Coordinates of C-alpha atoms in Angstrom, one line a residue:
X1 CA 6.5 21.5 -10.8
X2 CA 8.4 18.3 -10.5
X3 CA 7.6 15.0 -12.1
X4 CA 7.1 13.4 -8.7
X5 CA 3.7 15.0 -8.4
X6 CA 0.9 12.5 -7.9
X7 CA -1.6 12.9 -10.8
X8 CA -5.0 11.4 -11.5
X9 CA -3.7 8.2 -12.9
X10 CA -0.6 8.0 -10.8
X11 CA 3.1 8.5 -11.6
X12 CA 5.1 6.7 -14.1
X13 CA 8.7 7.6 -13.3
X14 CA 10.6 5.3 -15.6
X15 CA 13.5 7.4 -16.9
X16 CA 13.6 7.9 -20.6
X17 CA 16.7 10.0 -21.2
X18 CA 19.7 11.4 -19.4
X19 CA 21.5 14.0 -21.5
X20 CA 23.7 17.0 -21.1
X21 CA 21.7 20.0 -19.9
X22 CA 22.1 23.6 -20.9
X23 CA 22.8 26.0 -18.0
X24 CA 20.4 29.0 -18.1
X25 CA 21.7 32.1 -19.9
X26 CA 24.4 34.2 -18.2
X27 CA 21.8 36.9 -17.3
X28 CA 20.0 34.5 -15.0
X29 CA 20.8 34.2 -11.3
X30 CA 21.3 30.4 -11.7
X31 CA 24.3 31.0 -14.1
X32 CA 25.7 33.4 -11.6
X33 CA 25.5 30.9 -8.7
X34 CA 26.8 27.9 -10.7
X35 CA 29.0 29.4 -13.5
X36 CA 30.0 27.2 -16.4
X37 CA 33.7 27.8 -15.7
X38 CA 33.5 27.1 -12.0
X39 CA 36.1 24.7 -10.7
X40 CA 34.5 21.7 -9.3
X41 CA 36.0 19.8 -6.4
X42 CA 37.0 16.2 -6.0
X43 CA 34.7 14.2 -3.8
X44 CA 35.6 14.4 0.0
X45 CA 36.5 11.3 1.9
X46 CA 33.9 9.1 3.5
X47 CA 33.0 10.4 7.0
X48 CA 32.1 7.5 9.1
X49 CA 32.3 5.5 12.4
X50 CA 32.0 2.3 10.4
X51 CA 34.0 -0.8 11.7
X52 CA 37.1 -1.7 9.8
X53 CA 38.4 -5.2 9.4
X54 CA 41.8 -6.0 7.9
X55 CA 42.0 -2.4 6.7
X56 CA 38.6 -2.5 4.9
X57 CA 35.2 -1.2 5.9
X58 CA 32.7 -3.9 6.9
X59 CA 29.4 -3.4 5.0
X60 CA 26.2 -3.2 7.0
X61 CA 22.6 -2.3 6.1
X62 CA 20.4 0.7 6.5
X63 CA 16.6 0.8 6.9
X64 CA 14.2 3.7 6.2
X65 CA 10.5 3.9 7.1
X66 CA 8.4 4.4 4.0
X67 CA 5.4 6.8 4.0
X68 CA 2.6 7.2 1.5
X69 CA 0.2 4.9 -0.3
X70 CA -1.2 3.9 -3.7
X71 CA -4.5 5.6 -3.1
X72 CA -5.3 8.4 -2.5
X73 CA -1.8 9.9 -2.4
X74 CA -0.3 7.9 -5.3
X75 CA 3.3 7.6 -4.1
X76 CA 5.7 6.1 -1.5
X77 CA 8.6 8.2 -0.1
X78 CA 11.3 8.1 2.5
X79 CA 13.1 10.8 4.6
X80 CA 16.8 11.4 3.8
X81 CA 19.0 13.6 5.9
X82 CA 21.4 15.4 3.5
X83 CA 24.1 18.1 3.9
X84 CA 26.4 19.3 6.7
X85 CA 24.7 20.1 8.9
X86 CA 22.1 17.6 7.7
X87 CA 18.5 18.6 6.8
X88 CA 15.6 16.3 6.1
X89 CA 14.1 15.8 2.6
X90 CA 11.2 13.7 1.4
X91 CA 12.3 11.6 -1.6
X92 CA 10.1 9.6 -3.9
X93 CA 11.3 6.0 -4.0
X94 CA 12.0 5.1 -7.6
X95 CA 13.6 1.8 -8.7
X96 CA 12.9 2.8 -12.4
X97 CA 15.7 5.5 -12.5
X98 CA 19.3 6.0 -11.4
X99 CA 19.7 9.6 -10.5
X100 CA 18.7 11.0 -7.1
X101 CA 17.9 14.7 -7.2
X102 CA 16.5 17.4 -5.0
X103 CA 14.7 20.7 -5.9
X104 CA 17.6 23.1 -5.7
X105 CA 17.8 26.8 -5.0
X106 CA 20.6 27.5 -7.4
X107 CA 18.5 29.7 -7.6
X108 CA 15.5 27.8 -8.9
X109 CA 14.2 28.5 -12.4
X110 CA 11.1 26.3 -12.1
X111 CA 10.4 24.5 -8.8
X112 CA 7.3 23.7 -6.8
X113 CA 6.6 24.5 -3.2
X114 CA 7.6 21.3 -1.4
X115 CA 7.5 20.0 2.2
X116 CA 10.9 21.5 3.0
X117 CA 13.0 24.6 1.8
X118 CA 14.9 24.0 -1.4
X119 CA 18.4 22.6 -1.1
X120 CA 21.0 25.3 -1.2
X121 CA 24.1 24.3 -3.3
X122 CA 27.7 25.4 -2.8
X123 CA 30.2 25.8 -5.7
X124 CA 32.8 23.8 -3.8
X125 CA 30.6 20.7 -4.0
X126 CA 30.2 20.6 -7.8
X127 CA 30.9 17.3 -9.4
X128 CA 33.6 17.9 -12.0
X129 CA 32.8 17.3 -15.7
X130 CA 35.6 14.8 -15.9
X131 CA 34.4 12.7 -12.9
X132 CA 33.7 9.0 -13.8
X133 CA 30.2 9.4 -12.4
X134 CA 29.5 12.2 -14.8
X135 CA 30.6 10.0 -17.7
X136 CA 28.5 7.2 -16.4
X137 CA 25.5 9.5 -16.2
X138 CA 26.0 10.5 -19.8
X139 CA 26.3 6.9 -21.0
X140 CA 30.1 7.0 -21.1
X141 CA 30.3 10.2 -23.1
X142 CA 32.5 12.6 -21.1
X143 CA 31.5 16.3 -21.1
X144 CA 34.1 18.9 -22.1
X145 CA 36.9 19.2 -19.6
X146 CA 36.4 23.0 -19.5
X147 CA 32.8 23.0 -18.6
X148 CA 33.8 22.7 -14.9
X149 CA 30.6 21.0 -13.8
X150 CA 28.4 18.0 -14.7
X151 CA 25.1 19.1 -16.1
X152 CA 22.1 16.7 -16.5
X153 CA 18.6 16.5 -17.8
X154 CA 16.4 13.5 -17.0
X155 CA 13.1 12.9 -18.6
X156 CA 10.4 10.5 -17.4
X157 CA 7.6 8.6 -19.1
X158 CA 5.0 10.8 -17.5
X159 CA 6.3 13.8 -19.5
X160 CA 8.0 15.3 -16.5
X161 CA 11.7 16.3 -16.3
X162 CA 14.4 17.6 -14.1
X163 CA 17.3 19.8 -15.3
X164 CA 20.3 20.6 -13.1
X165 CA 23.8 20.0 -12.1
X166 CA 25.5 17.2 -10.1
X167 CA 26.8 17.9 -6.6
X168 CA 28.5 16.0 -3.8
X169 CA 27.2 16.2 -0.2
X170 CA 26.9 14.1 2.9
X171 CA 24.0 11.6 3.5
X172 CA 23.6 10.9 7.3
X173 CA 22.8 7.3 7.9
X174 CA 22.4 5.1 11.0
X175 CA 23.2 1.5 10.1
X176 CA 21.8 -1.8 11.5
X177 CA 25.1 -2.5 13.3
X178 CA 24.5 0.6 15.4
X179 CA 27.2 2.7 13.7
X180 CA 26.7 5.9 11.9
X181 CA 28.0 7.0 8.5
X182 CA 28.0 10.2 6.5
X183 CA 29.1 9.1 3.0
X184 CA 29.7 11.8 0.5
X185 CA 27.4 11.0 -2.5
X186 CA 26.7 12.6 -5.8
X187 CA 23.1 13.7 -6.6
X188 CA 21.3 16.1 -8.8
X189 CA 20.6 19.8 -7.9
X190 CA 17.5 20.2 -9.9
X191 CA 16.8 23.9 -10.6
X192 CA 14.3 23.4 -13.5
X193 CA 11.5 20.8 -13.1
X194 CA 8.6 20.4 -15.6
X195 CA 5.5 18.3 -15.4
X196 CA 2.2 17.8 -17.2
X197 CA 0.4 19.0 -14.1
X198 CA 1.0 22.7 -13.3
X199 CA 0.6 25.1 -10.5
X200 CA 0.5 22.7 -7.6
X201 CA 2.7 22.0 -4.6
X202 CA 4.9 18.9 -4.6
X203 CA 4.4 16.2 -1.9
X204 CA 8.2 15.4 -1.9
X205 CA 11.4 17.3 -2.4
X206 CA 12.8 15.1 -5.1
X207 CA 13.4 11.6 -6.3
X208 CA 15.5 8.8 -4.8
X209 CA 16.9 6.9 -7.9
X210 CA 17.7 3.3 -7.0
X211 CA 18.4 1.8 -10.4
X212 CA 21.5 -0.3 -11.3
X213 CA 23.5 2.6 -12.8
X214 CA 26.8 3.8 -11.2
X215 CA 25.3 7.2 -10.3
X216 CA 22.5 5.6 -8.1
X217 CA 22.8 6.1 -4.4
X218 CA 22.9 2.3 -3.9
X219 CA 25.9 1.9 -6.3
X220 CA 27.8 4.7 -4.6
X221 CA 27.2 3.3 -1.1
X222 CA 28.4 -0.1 -2.4
X223 CA 31.5 1.3 -4.0
X224 CA 32.4 3.1 -0.7
X225 CA 31.9 -0.1 1.3
X226 CA 29.1 1.2 3.4
X227 CA 26.5 -1.4 2.3
X228 CA 26.4 -4.3 -0.2
X229 CA 24.8 -3.6 -3.6
X230 CA 21.4 -4.8 -2.5
X231 CA 18.2 -2.9 -2.1
X232 CA 14.8 -4.1 -1.0
X233 CA 11.4 -2.6 -0.2
X234 CA 8.2 -3.7 1.5
X235 CA 5.2 -1.5 0.6
X236 CA 2.2 -1.9 2.8
X237 CA -1.3 -2.0 1.3
X238 CA -2.4 -0.1 4.4
X239 CA 0.1 2.7 3.7
X240 CA 3.7 3.0 4.7
X241 CA 6.3 0.2 4.8
X242 CA 10.1 0.2 4.7
X243 CA 13.1 0.4 2.4
X244 CA 16.5 -1.1 3.0
X245 CA 20.0 -1.1 1.6
X246 CA 22.3 -4.1 2.2
X247 CA 21.5 -7.7 2.7
X248 CA 21.0 -8.0 6.5
X249 CA 17.2 -8.2 6.1
X250 CA 17.0 -10.6 3.2
X251 CA 15.3 -13.8 4.3
X252 CA 17.4 -17.0 4.0
X253 CA 14.4 -19.0 2.8
X254 CA 10.9 -18.7 1.3
X255 CA 12.0 -16.1 -1.3
X256 CA 11.2 -16.7 -4.9
X257 CA 14.2 -15.7 -7.1
X258 CA 14.6 -14.9 -10.8
X259 CA 17.8 -13.9 -12.6
X260 CA 18.1 -10.2 -13.5
X261 CA 17.5 -9.5 -17.2
X262 CA 19.0 -6.5 -19.0
X263 CA 16.5 -4.8 -21.3
X264 CA 18.7 -3.1 -24.0
X265 CA 21.0 -0.5 -22.5
X266 CA 18.7 0.6 -19.7
X267 CA 19.4 0.1 -16.1
X268 CA 15.9 -1.2 -15.2
X269 CA 15.2 -4.0 -12.8
X270 CA 13.7 -6.9 -14.8
X271 CA 13.1 -10.5 -13.9
X272 CA 12.9 -11.2 -17.6
X273 CA 10.0 -12.2 -19.9
X274 CA 6.9 -13.5 -18.3
X275 CA 3.7 -15.4 -19.2
X276 CA 0.4 -14.1 -17.9
X277 CA -2.3 -16.2 -16.3
X278 CA -5.8 -15.2 -15.1
X279 CA -6.4 -18.0 -12.6
X280 CA -5.5 -21.0 -14.6
X281 CA -6.3 -19.4 -18.0
X282 CA -3.3 -18.3 -20.1
X283 CA -3.6 -14.7 -21.4
X284 CA -1.6 -15.4 -24.6
X285 CA 1.3 -17.4 -25.7
X286 CA 3.6 -14.4 -26.2
X287 CA 5.9 -13.6 -23.4
X288 CA 6.1 -10.0 -22.2
X289 CA 9.1 -8.0 -21.0
X290 CA 8.5 -6.8 -17.4
X291 CA 10.1 -4.1 -15.3
X292 CA 9.6 -3.6 -11.5
X293 CA 9.2 0.1 -10.8
X294 CA 8.3 1.8 -7.5
X295 CA 8.3 5.1 -9.4
X296 CA 5.0 4.0 -11.0
X297 CA 1.8 4.1 -8.9
X298 CA 0.0 1.6 -11.1
X299 CA 0.8 -1.4 -13.3
X300 CA 1.0 -1.0 -17.1
X301 CA 0.7 -3.7 -19.8
X302 CA 1.2 -3.2 -23.5
X303 CA -2.0 -3.0 -25.5
X304 CA -2.3 -6.8 -26.4
X305 CA -1.7 -8.3 -22.9
X306 CA -3.8 -5.5 -21.4
X307 CA -6.8 -6.2 -23.7
X308 CA -6.5 -9.9 -23.0
X309 CA -6.5 -9.3 -19.3
X310 CA -9.4 -6.8 -19.5
X311 CA -11.5 -9.2 -21.6
X312 CA -10.9 -12.1 -19.2
X313 CA -11.9 -9.9 -16.2
X314 CA -15.1 -8.6 -17.9
X315 CA -16.1 -12.0 -19.0
X316 CA -16.0 -13.3 -15.4
X317 CA -17.8 -10.2 -14.0
X318 CA -20.6 -10.6 -16.6
X319 CA -21.9 -13.4 -14.3
X320 CA -21.8 -11.3 -11.1
X321 CA -23.9 -8.5 -9.7
X322 CA -21.2 -5.9 -10.3
X323 CA -22.0 -3.2 -12.9
X324 CA -19.4 -1.2 -14.8
X325 CA -19.2 2.4 -13.6
X326 CA -18.1 5.0 -16.2
X327 CA -18.2 8.2 -14.1
X328 CA -15.4 7.6 -11.6
X329 CA -12.5 9.9 -12.5
X330 CA -10.0 7.9 -10.4
X331 CA -9.2 5.2 -13.0
X332 CA -10.5 4.2 -16.5
X333 CA -12.2 0.9 -15.6
X334 CA -14.4 0.6 -12.5
X335 CA -17.4 -1.3 -11.2
X336 CA -20.0 -0.6 -8.6
X337 CA -22.2 -2.7 -6.4
X338 CA -25.7 -2.3 -4.9
X339 CA -24.0 -0.2 -2.2
X340 CA -20.5 1.4 -2.0
X341 CA -17.6 -0.9 -1.3
X342 CA -15.5 -0.2 1.8
X343 CA -12.5 -2.4 0.9
X344 CA -11.2 -4.8 -1.6
X345 CA -12.4 -7.6 0.7
X346 CA -16.0 -6.7 -0.3
X347 CA -15.3 -7.6 -3.9
X348 CA -12.3 -10.0 -4.1
X349 CA -14.6 -13.1 -4.3
X350 CA -15.5 -11.9 -7.9
X351 CA -11.9 -11.7 -9.0
X352 CA -9.1 -14.2 -9.7
X353 CA -5.4 -14.2 -9.0
X354 CA -3.3 -12.7 -11.8
X355 CA 0.0 -14.5 -12.1
X356 CA 3.2 -13.7 -13.9
X357 CA 5.4 -16.7 -14.7
X358 CA 9.0 -15.6 -15.2
X359 CA 10.3 -18.1 -17.6
X360 CA 14.0 -17.6 -16.7
X361 CA 13.4 -18.5 -13.1
X362 CA 12.8 -21.9 -11.5
X363 CA 9.1 -21.8 -10.8
X364 CA 9.4 -18.0 -10.4
X365 CA 5.7 -17.0 -10.0
X366 CA 4.6 -13.5 -8.9
X367 CA 1.0 -14.0 -7.9
X368 CA -1.1 -10.8 -7.7
X369 CA -4.2 -11.1 -5.6
X370 CA -7.1 -8.7 -6.1
X371 CA -5.5 -6.4 -3.5
X372 CA -2.5 -6.1 -5.9
X373 CA -4.5 -4.7 -8.8
X374 CA -7.7 -3.2 -7.4
X375 CA -8.4 0.0 -5.5
X376 CA -11.6 1.2 -3.8
X377 CA -12.1 4.9 -4.6
X378 CA -13.7 7.5 -2.5
X379 CA -17.0 6.8 -4.3
X380 CA -17.0 3.2 -3.2
X381 CA -16.2 1.8 -6.6
X382 CA -13.8 -1.0 -7.4
X383 CA -11.3 0.1 -10.1
X384 CA -8.5 -1.6 -12.0
X385 CA -5.0 -0.4 -11.1
X386 CA -3.7 -2.1 -14.2
X387 CA -3.7 0.3 -17.2
X388 CA -3.0 0.3 -20.9
X389 CA 0.7 1.2 -21.2
X390 CA 0.5 1.8 -24.9
X391 CA -1.9 4.7 -24.2
X392 CA 0.6 6.0 -21.6
X393 CA 3.4 6.0 -24.3
X394 CA 5.2 2.8 -23.2
X395 CA 6.7 0.8 -26.1
X396 CA 7.7 -2.8 -25.7
X397 CA 7.7 -2.6 -22.0
X398 CA 5.3 -3.7 -19.2
X399 CA 5.7 -2.1 -15.8
X400 CA 4.8 -3.6 -12.5
X401 CA 4.1 -0.7 -10.2
X402 CA 3.4 0.0 -6.5
X403 CA -0.1 -1.4 -6.5
X404 CA 1.2 -4.9 -7.6
X405 CA 4.2 -4.8 -5.3
X406 CA 2.2 -4.1 -2.1
X407 CA 2.6 -6.6 0.8
X408 CA 5.6 -8.2 -0.8
X409 CA 9.2 -7.9 0.3
X410 CA 11.0 -7.3 -3.0
X411 CA 14.8 -7.6 -3.1
X412 CA 17.1 -6.4 -6.0
X413 CA 20.4 -8.2 -5.4
X414 CA 23.0 -6.6 -7.8
X415 CA 25.7 -8.7 -6.2
X416 CA 24.2 -12.0 -7.2
X417 CA 22.3 -10.6 -10.1
X418 CA 18.8 -11.8 -9.2
X419 CA 15.5 -10.4 -8.0
X420 CA 13.4 -12.0 -5.2
X421 CA 10.0 -11.6 -3.6
X422 CA 7.9 -13.0 -0.8
X423 CA 4.6 -12.0 0.7
X424 CA 5.2 -10.1 4.0
X425 CA 3.6 -8.0 6.6
X426 CA 5.0 -4.7 5.4
X427 CA 3.1 -2.6 8.0
X428 CA 5.6 -3.7 10.6
X429 CA 9.2 -2.3 10.6
X430 CA 12.0 -4.9 11.0
X431 CA 13.4 -5.3 14.5
X432 CA 16.8 -4.2 13.5
X433 CA 15.8 -0.5 13.6
X434 CA 15.7 2.3 11.1
X435 CA 18.0 5.0 9.7
X436 CA 17.8 8.7 9.4
X437 CA 15.0 9.3 11.9

């Protein structure tokens, strides 16, 4: 079963590792379908009806409706039409990794039953081992020229993984300038998925990697001139929302911007280090490194900032009628009232705003209201959607997940190298229309 499965405490799809993968033994059907010595093709040309100006494509934007929610489903996904003829696939929106991949009938060694039939690969669409995208996927280390194909293995912080081979195929898009395009993009054909949760069907067909790396769909679209290297999302707290590539939907004002910060060698989206405030109370002098990640259902702080936050919350609630509830399996820290809560509105008066002050930005505050860190479970309890990242295996990293990004338009502008956000009504699709549906 794939790593995109929603589990009890939500997904945490920050990519840990991309490495060369071993193709199954020659006795397996997978090795027969995708032989090690197969000759991979060069990528086909862009198929499009895009306008051309002065001999160059004019970039536009593309918008996708988002489906899903933080609770109870634990993920947000979009529909992508892939292949020729194109077929629909549900892809988990993940800004915490680069590689897009589908469950793939190569045939499949380990896959879950998903919403659609597994993608069927063709030898003619294999990405060559010498392709620059293959080298980029493997951190600049080229695979052997004789291997014929580009193997991959990607592992996630939630102990899930996908193993497979890179392919080229068409992605059918309708752009906001009313044109259509079918760019040929590289993505992963995942024939071996593993997860901590076993024997369950998968709610999506794979993962849509939107990180900053060259192999991400966003980078490939930008390199082909289809869209600018800008991605944004608006996740509704009521469920749904929208995702966009390109800058046509980016507001010209009201946005809060912070410069992108590179954390080591990883292609994560980070507005840099931040100071934490509970209301007006500082939660420690130490700045914390922060990553924005739609592949994570909840928000994760390292042990020290988490404990400071939790202590501040519990101190405030000790003066209220709320009582800590220990028997709700949805999340580790919950409270109950005299009667079950129906929405966060029933309890928000007891909680303060949690603010992240990104020190590299000019007054770059990300303010999280109670709706951005609480959920009401099926038992009517109010539970914290901010978890101890140290217990989840995170090291020197704090992750702002879906729950804290809800009802904000968030923009990752790789052209200008900054990240912006503004509160927005994410339950309404933009007037410019949508792609793929």
